mmCIF file with all atom_site columns, C-alpha atoms in Angstrom:
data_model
loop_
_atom_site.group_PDB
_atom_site.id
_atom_site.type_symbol
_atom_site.label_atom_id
_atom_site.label_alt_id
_atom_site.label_comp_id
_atom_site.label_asym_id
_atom_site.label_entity_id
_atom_site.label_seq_id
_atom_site.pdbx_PDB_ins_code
_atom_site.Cartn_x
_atom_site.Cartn_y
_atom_site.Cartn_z
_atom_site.occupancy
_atom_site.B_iso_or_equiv
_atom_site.pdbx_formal_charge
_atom_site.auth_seq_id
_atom_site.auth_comp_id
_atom_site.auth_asym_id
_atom_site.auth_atom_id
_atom_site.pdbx_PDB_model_num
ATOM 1   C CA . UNK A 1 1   ? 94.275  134.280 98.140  1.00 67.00 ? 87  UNK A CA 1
ATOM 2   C CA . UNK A 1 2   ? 93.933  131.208 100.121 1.00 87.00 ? 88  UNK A CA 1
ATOM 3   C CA . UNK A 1 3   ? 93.899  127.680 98.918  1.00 96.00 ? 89  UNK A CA 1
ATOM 4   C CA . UNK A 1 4   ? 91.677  125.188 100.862 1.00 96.00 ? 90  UNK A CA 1
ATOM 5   C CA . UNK A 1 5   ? 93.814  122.549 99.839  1.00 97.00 ? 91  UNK A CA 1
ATOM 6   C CA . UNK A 1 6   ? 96.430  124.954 101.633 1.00 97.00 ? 92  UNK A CA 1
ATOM 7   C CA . UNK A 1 7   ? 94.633  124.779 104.596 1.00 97.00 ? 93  UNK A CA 1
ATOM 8   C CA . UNK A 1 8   ? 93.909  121.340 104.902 1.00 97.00 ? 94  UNK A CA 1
ATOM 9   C CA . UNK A 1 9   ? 98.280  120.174 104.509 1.00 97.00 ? 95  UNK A CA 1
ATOM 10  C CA . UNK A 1 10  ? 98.265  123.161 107.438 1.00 96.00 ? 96  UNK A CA 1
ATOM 11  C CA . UNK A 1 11  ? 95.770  121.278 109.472 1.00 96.00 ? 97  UNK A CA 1
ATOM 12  C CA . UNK A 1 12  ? 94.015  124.713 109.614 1.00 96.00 ? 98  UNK A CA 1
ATOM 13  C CA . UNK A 1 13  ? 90.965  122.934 108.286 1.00 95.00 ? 99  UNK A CA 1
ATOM 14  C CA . UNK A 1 14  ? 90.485  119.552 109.293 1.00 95.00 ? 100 UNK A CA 1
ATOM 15  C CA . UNK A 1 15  ? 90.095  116.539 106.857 1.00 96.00 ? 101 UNK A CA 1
ATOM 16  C CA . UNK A 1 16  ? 89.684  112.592 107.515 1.00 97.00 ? 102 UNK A CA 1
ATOM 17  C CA . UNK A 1 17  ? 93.363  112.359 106.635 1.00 96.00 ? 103 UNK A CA 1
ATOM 18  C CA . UNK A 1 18  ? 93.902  108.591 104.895 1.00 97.00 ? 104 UNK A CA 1
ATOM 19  C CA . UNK A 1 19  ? 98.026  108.692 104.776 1.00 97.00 ? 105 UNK A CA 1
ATOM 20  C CA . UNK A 1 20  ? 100.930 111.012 103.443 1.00 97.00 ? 106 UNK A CA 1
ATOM 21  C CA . UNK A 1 21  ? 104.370 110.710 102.444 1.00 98.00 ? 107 UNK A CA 1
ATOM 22  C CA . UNK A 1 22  ? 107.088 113.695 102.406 1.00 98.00 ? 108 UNK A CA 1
ATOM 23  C CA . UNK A 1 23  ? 105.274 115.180 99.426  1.00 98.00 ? 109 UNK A CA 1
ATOM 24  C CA . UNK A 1 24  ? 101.438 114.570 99.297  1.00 98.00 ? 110 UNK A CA 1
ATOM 25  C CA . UNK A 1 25  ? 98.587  114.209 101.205 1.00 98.00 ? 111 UNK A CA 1
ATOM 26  C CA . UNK A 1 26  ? 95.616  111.798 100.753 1.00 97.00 ? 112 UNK A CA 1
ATOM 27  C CA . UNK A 1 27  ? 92.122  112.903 102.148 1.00 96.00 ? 113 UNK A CA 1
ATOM 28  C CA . UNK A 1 28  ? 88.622  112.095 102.354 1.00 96.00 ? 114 UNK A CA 1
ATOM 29  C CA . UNK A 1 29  ? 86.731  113.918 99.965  1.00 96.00 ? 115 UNK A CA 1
ATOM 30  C CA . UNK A 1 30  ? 83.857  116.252 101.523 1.00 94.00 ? 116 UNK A CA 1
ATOM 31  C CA . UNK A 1 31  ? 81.281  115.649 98.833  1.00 93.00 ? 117 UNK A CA 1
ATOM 32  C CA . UNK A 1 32  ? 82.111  112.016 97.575  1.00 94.00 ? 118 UNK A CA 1
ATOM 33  C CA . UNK A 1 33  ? 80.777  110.277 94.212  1.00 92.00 ? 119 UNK A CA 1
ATOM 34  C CA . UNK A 1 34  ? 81.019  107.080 95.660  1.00 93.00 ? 120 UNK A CA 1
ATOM 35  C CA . UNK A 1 35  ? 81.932  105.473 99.256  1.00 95.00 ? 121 UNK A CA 1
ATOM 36  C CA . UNK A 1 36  ? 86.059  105.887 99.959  1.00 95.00 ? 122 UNK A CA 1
ATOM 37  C CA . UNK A 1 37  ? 86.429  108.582 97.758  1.00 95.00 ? 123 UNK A CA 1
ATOM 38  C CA . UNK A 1 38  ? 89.952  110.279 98.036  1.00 96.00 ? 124 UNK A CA 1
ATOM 39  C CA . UNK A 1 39  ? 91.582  113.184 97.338  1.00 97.00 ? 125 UNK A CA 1
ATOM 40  C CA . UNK A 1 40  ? 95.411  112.979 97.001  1.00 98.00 ? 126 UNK A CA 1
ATOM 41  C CA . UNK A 1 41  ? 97.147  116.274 96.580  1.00 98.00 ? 127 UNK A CA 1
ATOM 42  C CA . UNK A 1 42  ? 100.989 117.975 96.648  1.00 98.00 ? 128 UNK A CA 1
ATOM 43  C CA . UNK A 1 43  ? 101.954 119.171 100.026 1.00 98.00 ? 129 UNK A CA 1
ATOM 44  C CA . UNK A 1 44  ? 103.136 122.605 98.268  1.00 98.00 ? 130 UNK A CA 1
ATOM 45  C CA . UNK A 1 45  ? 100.632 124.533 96.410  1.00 98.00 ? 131 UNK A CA 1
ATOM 46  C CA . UNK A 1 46  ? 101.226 123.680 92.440  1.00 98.00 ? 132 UNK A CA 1
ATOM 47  C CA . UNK A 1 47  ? 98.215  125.048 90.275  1.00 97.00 ? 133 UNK A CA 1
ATOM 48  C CA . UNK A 1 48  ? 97.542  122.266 88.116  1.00 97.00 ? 134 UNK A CA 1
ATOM 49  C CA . UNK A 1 49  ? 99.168  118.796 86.671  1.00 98.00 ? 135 UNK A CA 1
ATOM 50  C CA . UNK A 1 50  ? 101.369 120.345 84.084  1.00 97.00 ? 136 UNK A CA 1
ATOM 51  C CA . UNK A 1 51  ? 102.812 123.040 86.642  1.00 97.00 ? 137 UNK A CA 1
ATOM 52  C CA . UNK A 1 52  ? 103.508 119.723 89.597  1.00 98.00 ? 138 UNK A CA 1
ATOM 53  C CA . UNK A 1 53  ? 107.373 119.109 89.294  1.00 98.00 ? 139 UNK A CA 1
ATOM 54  C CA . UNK A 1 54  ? 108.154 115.050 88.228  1.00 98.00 ? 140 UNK A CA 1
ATOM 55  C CA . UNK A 1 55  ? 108.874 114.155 91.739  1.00 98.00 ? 141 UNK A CA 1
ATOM 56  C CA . UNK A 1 56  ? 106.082 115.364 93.624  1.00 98.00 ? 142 UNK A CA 1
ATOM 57  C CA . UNK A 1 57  ? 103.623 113.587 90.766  1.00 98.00 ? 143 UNK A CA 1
ATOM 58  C CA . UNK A 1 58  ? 106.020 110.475 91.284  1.00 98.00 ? 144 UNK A CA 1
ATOM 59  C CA . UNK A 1 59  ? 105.451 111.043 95.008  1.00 98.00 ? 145 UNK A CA 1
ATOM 60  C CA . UNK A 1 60  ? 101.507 111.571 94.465  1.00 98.00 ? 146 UNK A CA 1
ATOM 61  C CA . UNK A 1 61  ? 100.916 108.472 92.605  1.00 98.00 ? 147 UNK A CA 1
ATOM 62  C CA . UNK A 1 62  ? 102.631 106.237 94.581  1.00 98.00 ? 148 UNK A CA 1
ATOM 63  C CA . UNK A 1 63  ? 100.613 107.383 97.647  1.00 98.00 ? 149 UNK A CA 1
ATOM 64  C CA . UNK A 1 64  ? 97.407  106.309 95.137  1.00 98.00 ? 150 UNK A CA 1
ATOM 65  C CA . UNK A 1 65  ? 98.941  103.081 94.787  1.00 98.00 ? 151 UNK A CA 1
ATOM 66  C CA . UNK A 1 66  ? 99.142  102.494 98.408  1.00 98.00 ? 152 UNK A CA 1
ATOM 67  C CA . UNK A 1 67  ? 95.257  104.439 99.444  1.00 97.00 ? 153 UNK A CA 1
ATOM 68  C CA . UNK A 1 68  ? 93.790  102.221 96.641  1.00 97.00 ? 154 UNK A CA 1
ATOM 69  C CA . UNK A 1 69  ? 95.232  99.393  98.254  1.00 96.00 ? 155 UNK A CA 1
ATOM 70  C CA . UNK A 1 70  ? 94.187  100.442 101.226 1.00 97.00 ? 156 UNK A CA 1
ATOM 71  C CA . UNK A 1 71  ? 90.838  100.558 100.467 1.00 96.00 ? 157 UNK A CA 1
ATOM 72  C CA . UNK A 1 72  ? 90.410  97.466  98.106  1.00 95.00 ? 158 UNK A CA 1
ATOM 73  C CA . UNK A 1 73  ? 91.719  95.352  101.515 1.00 95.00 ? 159 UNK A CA 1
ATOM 74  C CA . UNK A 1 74  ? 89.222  97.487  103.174 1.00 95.00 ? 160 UNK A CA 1
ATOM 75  C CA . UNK A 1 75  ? 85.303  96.143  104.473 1.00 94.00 ? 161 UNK A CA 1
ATOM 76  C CA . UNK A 1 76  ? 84.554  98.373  101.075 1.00 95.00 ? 162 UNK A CA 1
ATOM 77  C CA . UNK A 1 77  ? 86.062  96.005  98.375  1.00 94.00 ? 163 UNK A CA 1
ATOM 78  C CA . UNK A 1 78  ? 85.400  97.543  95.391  1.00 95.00 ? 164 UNK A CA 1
ATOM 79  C CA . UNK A 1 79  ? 85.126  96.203  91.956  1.00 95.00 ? 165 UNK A CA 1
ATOM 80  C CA . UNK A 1 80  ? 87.828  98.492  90.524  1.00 94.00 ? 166 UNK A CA 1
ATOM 81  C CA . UNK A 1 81  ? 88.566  102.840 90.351  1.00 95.00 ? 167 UNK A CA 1
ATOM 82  C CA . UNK A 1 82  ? 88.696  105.639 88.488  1.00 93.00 ? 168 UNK A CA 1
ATOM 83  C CA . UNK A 1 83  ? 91.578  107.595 88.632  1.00 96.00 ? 169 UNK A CA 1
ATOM 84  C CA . UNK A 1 84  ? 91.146  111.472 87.983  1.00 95.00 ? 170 UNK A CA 1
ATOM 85  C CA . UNK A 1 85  ? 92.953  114.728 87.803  1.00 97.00 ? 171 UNK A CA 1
ATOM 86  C CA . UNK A 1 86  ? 91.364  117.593 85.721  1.00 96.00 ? 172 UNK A CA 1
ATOM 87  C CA . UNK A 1 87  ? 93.294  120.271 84.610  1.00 97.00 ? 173 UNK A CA 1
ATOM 88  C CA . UNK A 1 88  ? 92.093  124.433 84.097  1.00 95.00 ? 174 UNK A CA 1
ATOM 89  C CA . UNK A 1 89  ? 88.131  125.318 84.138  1.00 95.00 ? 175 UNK A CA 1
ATOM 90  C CA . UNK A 1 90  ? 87.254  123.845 81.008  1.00 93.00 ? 176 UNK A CA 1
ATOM 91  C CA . UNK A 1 91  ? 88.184  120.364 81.801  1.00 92.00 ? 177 UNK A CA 1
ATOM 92  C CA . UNK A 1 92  ? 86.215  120.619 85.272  1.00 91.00 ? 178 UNK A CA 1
ATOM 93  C CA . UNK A 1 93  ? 88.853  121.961 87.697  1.00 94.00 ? 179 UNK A CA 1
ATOM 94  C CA . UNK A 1 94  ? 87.279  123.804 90.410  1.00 95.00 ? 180 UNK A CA 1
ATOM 95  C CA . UNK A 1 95  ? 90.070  123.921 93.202  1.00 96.00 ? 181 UNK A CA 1
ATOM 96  C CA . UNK A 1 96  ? 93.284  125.023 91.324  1.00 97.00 ? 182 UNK A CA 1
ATOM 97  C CA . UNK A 1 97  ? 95.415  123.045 93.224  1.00 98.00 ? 183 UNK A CA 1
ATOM 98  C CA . UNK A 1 98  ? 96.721  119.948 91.853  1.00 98.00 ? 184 UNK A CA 1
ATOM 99  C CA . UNK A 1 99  ? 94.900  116.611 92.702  1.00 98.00 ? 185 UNK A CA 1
ATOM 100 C CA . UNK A 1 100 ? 93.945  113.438 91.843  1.00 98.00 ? 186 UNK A CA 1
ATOM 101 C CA . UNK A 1 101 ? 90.770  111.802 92.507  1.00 97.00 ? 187 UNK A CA 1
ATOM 102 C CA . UNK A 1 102 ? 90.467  107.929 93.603  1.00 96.00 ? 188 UNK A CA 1
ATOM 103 C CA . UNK A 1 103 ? 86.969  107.100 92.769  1.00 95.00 ? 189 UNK A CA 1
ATOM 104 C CA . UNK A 1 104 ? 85.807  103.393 93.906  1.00 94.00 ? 190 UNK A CA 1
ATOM 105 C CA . UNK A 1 105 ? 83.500  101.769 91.893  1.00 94.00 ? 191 UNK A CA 1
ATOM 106 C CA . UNK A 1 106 ? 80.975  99.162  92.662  1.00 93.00 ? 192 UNK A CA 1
ATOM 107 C CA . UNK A 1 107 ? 78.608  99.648  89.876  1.00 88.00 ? 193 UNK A CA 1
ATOM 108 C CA . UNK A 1 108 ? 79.091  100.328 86.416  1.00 80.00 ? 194 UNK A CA 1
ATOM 109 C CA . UNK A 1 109 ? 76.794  103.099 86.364  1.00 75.00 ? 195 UNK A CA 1
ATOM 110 C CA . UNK A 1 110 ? 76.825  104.701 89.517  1.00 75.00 ? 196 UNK A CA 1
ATOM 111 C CA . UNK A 1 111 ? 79.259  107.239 91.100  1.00 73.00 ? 197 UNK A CA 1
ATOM 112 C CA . UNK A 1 112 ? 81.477  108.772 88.426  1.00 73.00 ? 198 UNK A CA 1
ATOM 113 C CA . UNK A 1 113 ? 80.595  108.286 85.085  1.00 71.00 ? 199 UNK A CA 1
ATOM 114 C CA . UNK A 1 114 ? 83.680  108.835 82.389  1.00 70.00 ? 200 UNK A CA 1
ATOM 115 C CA . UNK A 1 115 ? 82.253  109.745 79.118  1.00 69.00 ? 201 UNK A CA 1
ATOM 116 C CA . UNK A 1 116 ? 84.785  110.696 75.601  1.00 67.00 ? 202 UNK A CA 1
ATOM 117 C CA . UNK A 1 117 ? 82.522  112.196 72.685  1.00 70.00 ? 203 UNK A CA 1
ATOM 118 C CA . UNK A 1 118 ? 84.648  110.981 69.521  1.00 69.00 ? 204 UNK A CA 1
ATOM 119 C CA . UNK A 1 119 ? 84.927  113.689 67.223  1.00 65.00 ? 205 UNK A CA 1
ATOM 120 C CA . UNK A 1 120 ? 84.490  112.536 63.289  1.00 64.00 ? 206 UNK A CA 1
ATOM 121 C CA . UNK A 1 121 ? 85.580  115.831 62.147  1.00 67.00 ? 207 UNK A CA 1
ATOM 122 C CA . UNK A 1 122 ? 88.667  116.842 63.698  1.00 69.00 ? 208 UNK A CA 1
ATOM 123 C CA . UNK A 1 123 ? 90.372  120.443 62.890  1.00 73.00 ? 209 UNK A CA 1
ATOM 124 C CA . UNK A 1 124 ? 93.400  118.810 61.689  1.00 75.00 ? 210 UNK A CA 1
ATOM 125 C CA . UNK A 1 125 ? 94.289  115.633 60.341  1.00 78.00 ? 211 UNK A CA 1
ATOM 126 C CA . UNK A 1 126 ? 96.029  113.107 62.637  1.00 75.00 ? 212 UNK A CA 1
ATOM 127 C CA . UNK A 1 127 ? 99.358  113.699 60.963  1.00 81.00 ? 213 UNK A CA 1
ATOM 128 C CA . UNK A 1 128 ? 99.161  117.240 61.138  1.00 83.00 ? 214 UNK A CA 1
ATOM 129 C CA . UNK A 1 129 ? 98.230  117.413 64.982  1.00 79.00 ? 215 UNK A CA 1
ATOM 130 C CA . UNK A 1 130 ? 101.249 115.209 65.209  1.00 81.00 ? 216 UNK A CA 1
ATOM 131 C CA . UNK A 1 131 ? 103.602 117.364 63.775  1.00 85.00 ? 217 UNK A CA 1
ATOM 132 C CA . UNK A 1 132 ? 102.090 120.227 65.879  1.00 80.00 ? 218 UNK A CA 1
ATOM 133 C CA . UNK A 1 133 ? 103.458 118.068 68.805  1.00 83.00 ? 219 UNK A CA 1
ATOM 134 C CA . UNK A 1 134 ? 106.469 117.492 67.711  1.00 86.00 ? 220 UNK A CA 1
ATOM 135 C CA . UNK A 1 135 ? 107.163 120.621 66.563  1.00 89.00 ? 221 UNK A CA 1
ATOM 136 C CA . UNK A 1 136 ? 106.829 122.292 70.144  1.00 81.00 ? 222 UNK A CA 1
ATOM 137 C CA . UNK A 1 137 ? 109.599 123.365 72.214  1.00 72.00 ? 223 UNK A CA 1
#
């Protein structure tokens, strides 16, 4: 199955490429929430977050660090980001290729909009959900 992600690290599809290192890739992205939005992904196809090895997530935020630079010293000056990287369908992951988004902001309420519901009545109590954590191998 092909990956357009794939594609775009093959230069088989092209992209308004921002800057790369050995192990990621930092993009435009096609259908942006806000002006200088970016797409930084892995090089080599990983699925999601949790399946990235340590260095190439090392290697893909330190390429954020240096595109959000890029664009705060940019004509675009933002007033801050978001920073996002969703992981399996439920949580909003549509390519299944690990990336994160950097979202400028200029607006509180415009572009993306990061909303948490708090839930009052959890399944478990705190301490239990803890020891649920640490009893995993």
């Amino acid at each position: 199955m092909s990956c357009i992600f794939c594609d775009v690290v093959n230069r088989s599809i092209k992209a308004k490429i921002i800057d790369e290192n050995e192990l990621s890739l930092a993009f435009m992205d096609i259908n942006p929430v806000s002006d200088g939005h970016i797409l930084v992904i892995s090089k080599k196809h990983y699925r999601c977050f949790s399946e990235t090895p340590p260095e190439t997530l090392a290697s893909m935020a330190s390429l954020c660090y240096k595109v959000a630079n890029k664009i705060s010293n940019s004509k675009l000056k933002p007033l801050g980001f978001n920073y996002l990287c969703n992981e399996g369908e439920i949580a909003g992951q549509i390519i299944f290729h690990v990336h994160i988004h950097i979202i400028p902001k200029y607006k509180k309420d415009e572009g993306f909009k990061p909303s948490a519901v708090k839930r009052h009545n959890l399944n478990s109590s705190l301490d239990e959900i803890y020891q649920m954590i640490m009893d995993s191998k």
